PDB file of C-alpha atoms in Angstrom:
ATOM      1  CA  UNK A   1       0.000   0.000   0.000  1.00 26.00           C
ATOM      2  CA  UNK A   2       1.000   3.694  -0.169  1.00 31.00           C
ATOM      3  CA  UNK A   3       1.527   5.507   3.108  1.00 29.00           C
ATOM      4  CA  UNK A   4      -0.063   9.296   2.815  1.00 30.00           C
ATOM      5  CA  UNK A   5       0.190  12.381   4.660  1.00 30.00           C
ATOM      6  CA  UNK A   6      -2.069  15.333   4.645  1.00 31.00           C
ATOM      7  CA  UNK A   7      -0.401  18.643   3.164  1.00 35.00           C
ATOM      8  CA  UNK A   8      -1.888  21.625   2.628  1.00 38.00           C
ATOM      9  CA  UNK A   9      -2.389  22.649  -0.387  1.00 45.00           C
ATOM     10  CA  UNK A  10      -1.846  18.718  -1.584  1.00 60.00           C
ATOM     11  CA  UNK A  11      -1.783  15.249  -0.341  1.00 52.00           C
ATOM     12  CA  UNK A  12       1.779  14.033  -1.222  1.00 49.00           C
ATOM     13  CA  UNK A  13       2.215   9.970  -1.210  1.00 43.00           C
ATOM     14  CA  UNK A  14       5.074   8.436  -0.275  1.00 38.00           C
ATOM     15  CA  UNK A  15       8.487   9.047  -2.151  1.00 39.00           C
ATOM     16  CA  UNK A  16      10.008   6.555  -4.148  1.00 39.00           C
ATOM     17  CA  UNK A  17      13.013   5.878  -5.769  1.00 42.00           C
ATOM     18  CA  UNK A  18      15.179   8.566  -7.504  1.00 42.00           C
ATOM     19  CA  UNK A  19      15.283   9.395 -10.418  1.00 44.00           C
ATOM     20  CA  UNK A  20      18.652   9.320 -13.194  1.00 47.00           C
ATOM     21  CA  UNK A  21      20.689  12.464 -14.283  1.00 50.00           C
ATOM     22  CA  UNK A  22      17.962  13.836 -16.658  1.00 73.00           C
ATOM     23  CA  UNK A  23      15.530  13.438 -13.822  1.00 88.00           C
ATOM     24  CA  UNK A  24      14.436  17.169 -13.063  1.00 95.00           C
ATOM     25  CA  UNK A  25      10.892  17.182 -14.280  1.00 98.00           C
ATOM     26  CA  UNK A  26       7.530  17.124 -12.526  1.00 98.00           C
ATOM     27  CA  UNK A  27       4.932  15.490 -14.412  1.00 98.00           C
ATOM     28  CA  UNK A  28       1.762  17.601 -13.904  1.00 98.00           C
ATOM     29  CA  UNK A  29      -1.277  15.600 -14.767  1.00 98.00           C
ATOM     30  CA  UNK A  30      -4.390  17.550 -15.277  1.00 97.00           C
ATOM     31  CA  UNK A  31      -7.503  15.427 -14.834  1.00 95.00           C
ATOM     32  CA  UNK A  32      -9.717  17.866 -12.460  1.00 82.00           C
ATOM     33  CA  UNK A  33     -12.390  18.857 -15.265  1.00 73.00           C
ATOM     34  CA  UNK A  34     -16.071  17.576 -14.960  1.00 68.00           C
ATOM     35  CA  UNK A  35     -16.514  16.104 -18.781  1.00 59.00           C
ATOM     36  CA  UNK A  36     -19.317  17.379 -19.566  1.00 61.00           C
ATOM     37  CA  UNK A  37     -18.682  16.242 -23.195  1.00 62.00           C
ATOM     38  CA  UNK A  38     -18.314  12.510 -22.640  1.00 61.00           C
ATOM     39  CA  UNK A  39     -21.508  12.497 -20.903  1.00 56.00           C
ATOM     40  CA  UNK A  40     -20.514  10.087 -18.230  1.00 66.00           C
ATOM     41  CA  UNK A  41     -21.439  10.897 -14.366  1.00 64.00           C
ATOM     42  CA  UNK A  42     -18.269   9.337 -13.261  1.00 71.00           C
ATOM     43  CA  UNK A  43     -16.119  11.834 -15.447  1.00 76.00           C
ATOM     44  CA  UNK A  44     -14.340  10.365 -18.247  1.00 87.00           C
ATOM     45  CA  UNK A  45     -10.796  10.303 -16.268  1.00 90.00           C
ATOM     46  CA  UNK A  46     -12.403   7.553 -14.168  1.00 93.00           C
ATOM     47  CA  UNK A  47     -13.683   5.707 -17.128  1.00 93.00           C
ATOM     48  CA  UNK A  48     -12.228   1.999 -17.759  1.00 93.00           C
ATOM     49  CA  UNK A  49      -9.637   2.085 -20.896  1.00 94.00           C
ATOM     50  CA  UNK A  50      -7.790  -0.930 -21.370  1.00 92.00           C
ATOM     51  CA  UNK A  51      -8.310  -2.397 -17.558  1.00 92.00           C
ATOM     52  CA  UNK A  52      -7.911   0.731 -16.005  1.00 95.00           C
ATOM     53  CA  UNK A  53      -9.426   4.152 -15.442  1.00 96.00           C
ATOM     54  CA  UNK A  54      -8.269   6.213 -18.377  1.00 96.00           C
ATOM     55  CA  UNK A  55      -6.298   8.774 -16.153  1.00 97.00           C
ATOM     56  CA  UNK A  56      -3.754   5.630 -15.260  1.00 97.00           C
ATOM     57  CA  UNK A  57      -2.591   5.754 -18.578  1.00 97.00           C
ATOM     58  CA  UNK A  58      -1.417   9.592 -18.360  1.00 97.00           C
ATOM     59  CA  UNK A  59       0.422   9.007 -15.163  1.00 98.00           C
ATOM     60  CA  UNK A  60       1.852   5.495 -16.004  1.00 97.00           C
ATOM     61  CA  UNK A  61       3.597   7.226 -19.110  1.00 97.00           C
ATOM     62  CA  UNK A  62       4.818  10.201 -16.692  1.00 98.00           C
ATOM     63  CA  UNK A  63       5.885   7.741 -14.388  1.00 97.00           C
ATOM     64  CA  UNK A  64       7.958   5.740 -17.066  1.00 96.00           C
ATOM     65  CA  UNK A  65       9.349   8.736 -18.270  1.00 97.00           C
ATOM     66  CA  UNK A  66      13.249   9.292 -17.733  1.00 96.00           C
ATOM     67  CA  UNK A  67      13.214  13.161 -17.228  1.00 97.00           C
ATOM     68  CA  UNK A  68      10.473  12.813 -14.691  1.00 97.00           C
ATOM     69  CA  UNK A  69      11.064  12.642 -10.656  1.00 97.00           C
ATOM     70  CA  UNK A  70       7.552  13.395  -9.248  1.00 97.00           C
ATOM     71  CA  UNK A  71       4.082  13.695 -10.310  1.00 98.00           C
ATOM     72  CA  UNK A  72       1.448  15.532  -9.426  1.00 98.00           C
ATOM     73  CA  UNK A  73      -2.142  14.513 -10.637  1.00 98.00           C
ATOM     74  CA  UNK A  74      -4.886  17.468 -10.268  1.00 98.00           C
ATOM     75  CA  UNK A  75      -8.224  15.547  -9.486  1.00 97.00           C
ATOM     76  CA  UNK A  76     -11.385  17.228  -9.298  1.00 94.00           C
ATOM     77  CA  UNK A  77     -12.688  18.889  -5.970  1.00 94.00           C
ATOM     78  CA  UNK A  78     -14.020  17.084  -3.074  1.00 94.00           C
ATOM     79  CA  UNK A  79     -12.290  13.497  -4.895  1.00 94.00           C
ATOM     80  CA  UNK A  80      -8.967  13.925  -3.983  1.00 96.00           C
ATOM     81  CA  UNK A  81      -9.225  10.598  -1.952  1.00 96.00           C
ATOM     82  CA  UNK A  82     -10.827   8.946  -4.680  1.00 95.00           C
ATOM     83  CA  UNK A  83      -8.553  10.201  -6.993  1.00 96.00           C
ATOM     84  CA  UNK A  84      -5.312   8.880  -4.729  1.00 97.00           C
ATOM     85  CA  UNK A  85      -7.322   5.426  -3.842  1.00 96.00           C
ATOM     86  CA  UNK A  86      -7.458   4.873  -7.679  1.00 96.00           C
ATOM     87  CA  UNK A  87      -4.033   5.449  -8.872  1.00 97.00           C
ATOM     88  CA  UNK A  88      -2.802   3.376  -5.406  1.00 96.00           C
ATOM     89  CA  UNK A  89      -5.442   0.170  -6.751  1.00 96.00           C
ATOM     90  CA  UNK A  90      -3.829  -0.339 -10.361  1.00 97.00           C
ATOM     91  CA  UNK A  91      -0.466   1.459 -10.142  1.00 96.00           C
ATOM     92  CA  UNK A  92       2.733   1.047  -8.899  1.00 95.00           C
ATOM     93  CA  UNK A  93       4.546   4.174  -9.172  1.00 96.00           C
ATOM     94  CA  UNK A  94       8.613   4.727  -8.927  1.00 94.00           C
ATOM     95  CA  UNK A  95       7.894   8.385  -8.313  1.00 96.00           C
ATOM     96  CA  UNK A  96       6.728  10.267  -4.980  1.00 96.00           C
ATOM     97  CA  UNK A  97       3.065  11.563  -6.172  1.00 97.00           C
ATOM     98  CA  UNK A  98       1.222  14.387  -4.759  1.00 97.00           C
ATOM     99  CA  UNK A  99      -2.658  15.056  -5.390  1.00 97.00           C
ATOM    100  CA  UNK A 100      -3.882  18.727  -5.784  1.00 97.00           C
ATOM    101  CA  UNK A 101      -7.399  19.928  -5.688  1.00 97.00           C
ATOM    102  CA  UNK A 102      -9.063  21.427  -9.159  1.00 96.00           C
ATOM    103  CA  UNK A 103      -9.521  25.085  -9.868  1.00 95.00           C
ATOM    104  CA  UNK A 104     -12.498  26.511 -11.358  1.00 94.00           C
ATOM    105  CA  UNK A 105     -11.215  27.007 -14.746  1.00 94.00           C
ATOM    106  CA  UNK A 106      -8.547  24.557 -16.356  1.00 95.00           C
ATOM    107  CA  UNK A 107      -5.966  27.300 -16.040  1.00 97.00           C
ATOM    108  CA  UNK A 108      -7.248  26.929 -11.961  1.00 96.00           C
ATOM    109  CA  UNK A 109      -5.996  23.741 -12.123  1.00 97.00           C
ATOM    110  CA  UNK A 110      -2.631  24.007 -13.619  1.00 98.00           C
ATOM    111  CA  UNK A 111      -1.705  26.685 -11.222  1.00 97.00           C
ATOM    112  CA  UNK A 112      -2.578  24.628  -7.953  1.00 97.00           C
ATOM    113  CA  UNK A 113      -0.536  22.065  -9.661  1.00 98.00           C
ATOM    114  CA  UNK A 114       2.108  24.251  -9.442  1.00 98.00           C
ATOM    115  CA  UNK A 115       1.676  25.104  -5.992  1.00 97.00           C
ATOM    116  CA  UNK A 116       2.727  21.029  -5.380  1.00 97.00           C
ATOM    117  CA  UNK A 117       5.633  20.784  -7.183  1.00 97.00           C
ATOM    118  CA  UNK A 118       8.483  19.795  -5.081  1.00 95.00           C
ATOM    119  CA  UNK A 119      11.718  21.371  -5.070  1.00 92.00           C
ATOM    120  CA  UNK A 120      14.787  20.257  -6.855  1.00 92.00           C
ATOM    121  CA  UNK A 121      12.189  20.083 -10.521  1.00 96.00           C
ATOM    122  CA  UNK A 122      13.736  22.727 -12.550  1.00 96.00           C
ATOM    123  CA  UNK A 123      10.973  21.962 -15.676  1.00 98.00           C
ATOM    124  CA  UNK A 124       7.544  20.788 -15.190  1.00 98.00           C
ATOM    125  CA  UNK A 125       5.411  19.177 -17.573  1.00 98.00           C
ATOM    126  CA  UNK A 126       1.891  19.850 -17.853  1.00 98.00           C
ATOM    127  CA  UNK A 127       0.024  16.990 -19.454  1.00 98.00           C
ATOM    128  CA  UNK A 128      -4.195  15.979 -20.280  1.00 97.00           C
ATOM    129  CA  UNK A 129      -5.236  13.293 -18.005  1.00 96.00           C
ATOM    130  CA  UNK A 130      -7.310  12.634 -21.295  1.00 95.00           C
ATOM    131  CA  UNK A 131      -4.696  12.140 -23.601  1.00 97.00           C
ATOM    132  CA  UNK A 132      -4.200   7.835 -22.360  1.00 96.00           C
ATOM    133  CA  UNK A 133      -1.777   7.413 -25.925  1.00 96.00           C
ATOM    134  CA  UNK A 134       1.312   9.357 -24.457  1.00 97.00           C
ATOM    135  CA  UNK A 135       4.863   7.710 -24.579  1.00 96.00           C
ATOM    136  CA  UNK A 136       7.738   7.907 -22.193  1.00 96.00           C
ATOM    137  CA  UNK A 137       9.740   8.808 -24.870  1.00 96.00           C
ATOM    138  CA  UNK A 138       7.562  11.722 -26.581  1.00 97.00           C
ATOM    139  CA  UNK A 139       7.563  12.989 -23.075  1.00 98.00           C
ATOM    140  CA  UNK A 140      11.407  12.935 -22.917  1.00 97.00           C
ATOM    141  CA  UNK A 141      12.075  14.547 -26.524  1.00 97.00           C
ATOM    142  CA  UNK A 142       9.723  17.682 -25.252  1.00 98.00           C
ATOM    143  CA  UNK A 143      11.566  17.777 -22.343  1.00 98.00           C
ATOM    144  CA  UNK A 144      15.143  17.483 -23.983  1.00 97.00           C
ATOM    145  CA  UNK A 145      13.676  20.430 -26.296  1.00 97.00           C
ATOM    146  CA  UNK A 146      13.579  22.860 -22.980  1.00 97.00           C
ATOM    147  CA  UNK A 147      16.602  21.412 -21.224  1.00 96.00           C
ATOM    148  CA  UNK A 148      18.927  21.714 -24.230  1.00 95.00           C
ATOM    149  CA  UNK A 149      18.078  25.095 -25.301  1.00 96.00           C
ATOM    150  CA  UNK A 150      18.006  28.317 -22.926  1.00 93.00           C
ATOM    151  CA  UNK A 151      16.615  29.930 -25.826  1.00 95.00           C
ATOM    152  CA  UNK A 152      13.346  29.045 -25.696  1.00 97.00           C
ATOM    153  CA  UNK A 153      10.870  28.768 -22.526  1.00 97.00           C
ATOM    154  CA  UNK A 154       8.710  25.842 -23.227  1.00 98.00           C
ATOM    155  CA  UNK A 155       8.149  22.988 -26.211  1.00 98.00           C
ATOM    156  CA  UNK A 156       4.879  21.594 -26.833  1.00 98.00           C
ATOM    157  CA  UNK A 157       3.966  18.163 -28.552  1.00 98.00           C
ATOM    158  CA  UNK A 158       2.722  19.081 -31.702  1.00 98.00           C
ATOM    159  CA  UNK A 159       1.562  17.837 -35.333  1.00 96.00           C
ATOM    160  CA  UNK A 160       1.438  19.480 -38.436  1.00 96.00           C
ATOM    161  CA  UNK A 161      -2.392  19.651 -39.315  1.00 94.00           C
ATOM    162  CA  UNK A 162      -2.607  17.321 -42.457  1.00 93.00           C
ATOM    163  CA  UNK A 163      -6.509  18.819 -43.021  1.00 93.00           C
ATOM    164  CA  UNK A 164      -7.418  21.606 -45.411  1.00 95.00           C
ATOM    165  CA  UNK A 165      -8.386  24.079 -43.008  1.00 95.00           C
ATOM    166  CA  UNK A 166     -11.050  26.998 -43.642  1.00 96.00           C
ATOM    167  CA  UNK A 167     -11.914  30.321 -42.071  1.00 96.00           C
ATOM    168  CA  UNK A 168     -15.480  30.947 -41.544  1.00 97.00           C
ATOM    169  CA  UNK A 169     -18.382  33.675 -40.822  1.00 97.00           C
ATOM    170  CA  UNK A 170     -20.903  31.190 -39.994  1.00 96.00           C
ATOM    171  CA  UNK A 171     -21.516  28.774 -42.548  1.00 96.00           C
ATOM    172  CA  UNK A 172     -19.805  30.650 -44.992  1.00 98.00           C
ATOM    173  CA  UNK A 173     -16.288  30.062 -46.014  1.00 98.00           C
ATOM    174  CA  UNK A 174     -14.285  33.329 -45.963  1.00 98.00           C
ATOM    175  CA  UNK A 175     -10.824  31.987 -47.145  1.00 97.00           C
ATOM    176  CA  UNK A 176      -8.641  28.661 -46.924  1.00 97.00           C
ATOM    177  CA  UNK A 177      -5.071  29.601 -45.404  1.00 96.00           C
ATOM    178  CA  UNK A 178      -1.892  28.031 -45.917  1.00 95.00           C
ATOM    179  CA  UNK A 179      -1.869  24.452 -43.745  1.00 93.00           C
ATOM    180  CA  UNK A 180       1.906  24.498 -43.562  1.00 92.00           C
ATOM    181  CA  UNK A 181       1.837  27.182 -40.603  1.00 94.00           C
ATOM    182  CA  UNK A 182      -0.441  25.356 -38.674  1.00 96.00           C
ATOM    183  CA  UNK A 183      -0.007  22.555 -36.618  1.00 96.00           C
ATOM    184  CA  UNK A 184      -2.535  20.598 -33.616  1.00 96.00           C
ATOM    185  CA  UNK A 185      -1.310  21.141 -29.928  1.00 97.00           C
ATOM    186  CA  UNK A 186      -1.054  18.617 -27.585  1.00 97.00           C
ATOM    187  CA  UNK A 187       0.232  18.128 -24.017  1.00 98.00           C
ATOM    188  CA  UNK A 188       2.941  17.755 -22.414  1.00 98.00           C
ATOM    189  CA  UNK A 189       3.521  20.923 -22.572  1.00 98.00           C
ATOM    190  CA  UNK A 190       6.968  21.534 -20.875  1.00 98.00           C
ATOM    191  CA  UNK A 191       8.500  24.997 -19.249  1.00 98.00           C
ATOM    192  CA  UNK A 192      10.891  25.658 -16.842  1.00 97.00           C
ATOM    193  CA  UNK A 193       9.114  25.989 -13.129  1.00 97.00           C
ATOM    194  CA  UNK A 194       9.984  29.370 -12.863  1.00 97.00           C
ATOM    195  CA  UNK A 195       8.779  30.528 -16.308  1.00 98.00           C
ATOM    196  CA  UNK A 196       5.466  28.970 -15.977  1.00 98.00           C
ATOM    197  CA  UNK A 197       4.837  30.126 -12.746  1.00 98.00           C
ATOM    198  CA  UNK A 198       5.644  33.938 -13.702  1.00 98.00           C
ATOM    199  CA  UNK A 199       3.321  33.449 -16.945  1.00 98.00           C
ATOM    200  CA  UNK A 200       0.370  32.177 -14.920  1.00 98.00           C
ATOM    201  CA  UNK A 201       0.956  35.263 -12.195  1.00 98.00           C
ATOM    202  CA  UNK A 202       0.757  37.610 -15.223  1.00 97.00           C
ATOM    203  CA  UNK A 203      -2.265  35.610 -16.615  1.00 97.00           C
ATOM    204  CA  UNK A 204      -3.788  36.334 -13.131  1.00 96.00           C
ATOM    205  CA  UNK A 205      -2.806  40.047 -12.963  1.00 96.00           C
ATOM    206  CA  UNK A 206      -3.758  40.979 -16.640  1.00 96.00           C
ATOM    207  CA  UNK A 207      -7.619  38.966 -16.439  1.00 97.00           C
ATOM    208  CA  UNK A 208      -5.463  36.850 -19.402  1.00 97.00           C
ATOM    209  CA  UNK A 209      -7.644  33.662 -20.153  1.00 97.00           C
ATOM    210  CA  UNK A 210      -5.658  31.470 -22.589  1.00 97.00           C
ATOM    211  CA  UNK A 211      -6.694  28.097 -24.300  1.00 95.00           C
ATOM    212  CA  UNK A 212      -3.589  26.115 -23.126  1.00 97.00           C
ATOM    213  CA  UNK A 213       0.088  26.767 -21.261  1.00 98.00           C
ATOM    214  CA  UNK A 214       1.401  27.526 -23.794  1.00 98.00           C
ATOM    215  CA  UNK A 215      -0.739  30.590 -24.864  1.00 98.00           C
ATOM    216  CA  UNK A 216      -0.473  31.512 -20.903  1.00 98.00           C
ATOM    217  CA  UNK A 217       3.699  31.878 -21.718  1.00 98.00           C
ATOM    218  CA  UNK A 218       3.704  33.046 -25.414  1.00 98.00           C
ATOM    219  CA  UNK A 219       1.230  36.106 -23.880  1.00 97.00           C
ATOM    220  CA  UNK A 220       4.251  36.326 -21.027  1.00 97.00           C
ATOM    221  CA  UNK A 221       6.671  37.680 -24.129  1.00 97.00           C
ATOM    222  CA  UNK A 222       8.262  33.686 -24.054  1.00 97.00           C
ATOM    223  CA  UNK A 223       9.773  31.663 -27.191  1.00 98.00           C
ATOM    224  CA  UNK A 224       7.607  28.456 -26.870  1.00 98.00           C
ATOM    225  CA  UNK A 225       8.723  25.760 -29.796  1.00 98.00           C
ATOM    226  CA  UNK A 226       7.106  22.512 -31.192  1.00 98.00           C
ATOM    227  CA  UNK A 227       8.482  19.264 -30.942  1.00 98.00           C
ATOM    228  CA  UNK A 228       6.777  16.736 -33.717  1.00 97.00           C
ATOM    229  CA  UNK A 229       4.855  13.674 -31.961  1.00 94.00           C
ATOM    230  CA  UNK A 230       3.133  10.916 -32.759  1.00 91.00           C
ATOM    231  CA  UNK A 231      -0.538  11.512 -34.347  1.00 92.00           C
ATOM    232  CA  UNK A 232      -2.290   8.693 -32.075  1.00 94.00           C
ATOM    233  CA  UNK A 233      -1.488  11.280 -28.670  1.00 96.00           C
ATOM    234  CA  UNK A 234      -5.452  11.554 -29.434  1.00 95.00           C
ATOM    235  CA  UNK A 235      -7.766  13.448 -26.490  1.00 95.00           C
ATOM    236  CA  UNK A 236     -10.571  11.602 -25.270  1.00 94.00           C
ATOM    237  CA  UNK A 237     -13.329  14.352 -25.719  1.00 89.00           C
ATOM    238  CA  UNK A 238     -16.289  12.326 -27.060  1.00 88.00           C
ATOM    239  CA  UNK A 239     -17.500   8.861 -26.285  1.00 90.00           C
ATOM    240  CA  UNK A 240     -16.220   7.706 -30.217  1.00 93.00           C
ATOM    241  CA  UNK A 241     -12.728   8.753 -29.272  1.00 93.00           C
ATOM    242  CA  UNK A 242     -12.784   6.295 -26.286  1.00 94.00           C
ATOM    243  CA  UNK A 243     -13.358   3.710 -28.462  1.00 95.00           C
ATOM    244  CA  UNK A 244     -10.174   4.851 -30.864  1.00 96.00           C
ATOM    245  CA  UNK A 245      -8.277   4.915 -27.764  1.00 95.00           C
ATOM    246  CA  UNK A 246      -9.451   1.795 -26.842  1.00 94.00           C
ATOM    247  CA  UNK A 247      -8.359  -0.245 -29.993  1.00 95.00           C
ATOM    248  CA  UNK A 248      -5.455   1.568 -30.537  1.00 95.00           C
ATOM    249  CA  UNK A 249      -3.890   1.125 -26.600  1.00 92.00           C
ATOM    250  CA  UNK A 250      -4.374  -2.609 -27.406  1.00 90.00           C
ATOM    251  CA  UNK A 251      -3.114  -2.645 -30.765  1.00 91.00           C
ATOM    252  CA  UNK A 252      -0.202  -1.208 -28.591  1.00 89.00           C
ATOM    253  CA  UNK A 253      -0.554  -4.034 -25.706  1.00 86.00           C
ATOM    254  CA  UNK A 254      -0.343  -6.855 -28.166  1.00 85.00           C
ATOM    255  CA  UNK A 255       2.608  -5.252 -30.458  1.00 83.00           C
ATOM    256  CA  UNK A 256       4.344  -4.105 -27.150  1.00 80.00           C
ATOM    257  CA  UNK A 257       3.381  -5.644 -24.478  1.00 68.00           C
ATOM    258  CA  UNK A 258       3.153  -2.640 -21.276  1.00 58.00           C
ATOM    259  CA  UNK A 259       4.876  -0.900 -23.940  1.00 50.00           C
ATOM    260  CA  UNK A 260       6.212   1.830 -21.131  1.00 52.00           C
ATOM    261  CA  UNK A 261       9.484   1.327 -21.172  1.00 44.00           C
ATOM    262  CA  UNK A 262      12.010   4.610 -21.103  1.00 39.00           C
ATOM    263  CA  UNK A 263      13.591   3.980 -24.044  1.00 39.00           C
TER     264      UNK A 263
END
């Protein structure tokens, strides 16, 4: 079992082993939100994928991941214990793991993540509990994007968008731009602690609502970069993308076997 103690503002599990040379990230998984969406009542992070609630996946990957040293999962309000209980029933994690409560707003949620990170993480990376398809290694090239290049304050997992894309008034079609500047953002979504933390204060300060991280630092005045990643890091929005998941994770199982390995 995992021994817990009560913090304030998170519930931090026991610490594990440590991590290698690279290790100096905190996974931040954010599975607080209420799903509307998916139209289940247990919230789609609790949902079974593969033999365990879909959220496992997320943190398993984090776990497995060789810049990572602790994790913090962001459950929703008022199921922090559930939240713990479930990780604790089908995972065995090598990292120390500490459970924040959910903000209002996603960008709530991120930023009481942050308030749990431990010290000694000098990147943290922010990643959708609904986003089950994540790899170790994806996680490790966003990170090695940040850590190998003071340059630039974050690196996103990203795809080139292979669809014609159209602007819009309506139903009307006001022009088709160029697909070759636009790509699909995913999570992780990596910074240094110290930039994200100043670009969420600013968000706060300013009444600056972004749509991810990313937008949170890029308003902040920072360089944030994409790193290409595989196309089946899909987000579980919609009941139909559960079932994607679903076949592809096992496609993965059978090919792979846990398929989590750092490498």
């Amino acid at each position: 079992m995992i021994s817990v103690r009560h913090t304030s503002p998170c519930v931090e599990t026991q610490a594990a082993q440590a991590g290698g040379p690279a290790s100096d990230t905190c996974g931040i998984v954010v599975a607080g939100g209420a799903g509307e969406r998916f139209g289940d009542p247990r919230g789609k992070q609790f949902v079974d994928l593969a033999g365990m609630p879909l959220v496992c996946w997320s943190v398993l990957a984090l776990d497995r991941s060789a810049s990572v040293a602790s994790l913090v999962v962001v459950a929703p309000e008022g199921r922090e214990d559930e939240m713990r209980d479930v990780l604790a029933t089908h995972l065995t994690l090598i990292h120390p793991l500490a459970i924040a409560s959910s903000g209002a707003t996603r960008q709530g949620s991120v930023r009481n993540g942050l308030a749990c990170v431990p010290r000694g993480c000098d990147l943290v990376a922010v990643h959708d509990g609904a986003r089950p398809l994540i790899r170790p290694a994806a996680i490790d090239a966003v990170c090695e994007r940040v850590r190998n290049d003071r340059l630039v304050a974050g690196a996103i997992a990203a795809n080139p968008s292979t669809d014609t894309l159209k602007i819009a008034e309506g139903e009307t079609i006001v022009s088709t731009p160029d697909r070759t500047y636009y790509w699909s953002a995913q999570t992780p979504q990596v910074f240094r602690l110290a930039t994200l933390v100043a670009a969420h204060e600013e968000a706060e300060r300013t009444g600056y609502v972004g749509t991810d991280d990313a937008s949170l630092v890029e308003h902040a005045g920072g360089r944030v970069v994409l790193v290409d990643t595989a196309r089946d890091n899909i987000k579980v929005t919609l009941p139909e993308d559960l079932i994607i998941a679903e076949a592809l994770l096992e496609r993965r199982l059978v090919d792979e076997g846990c398929g989590f390995g750092k490498g």
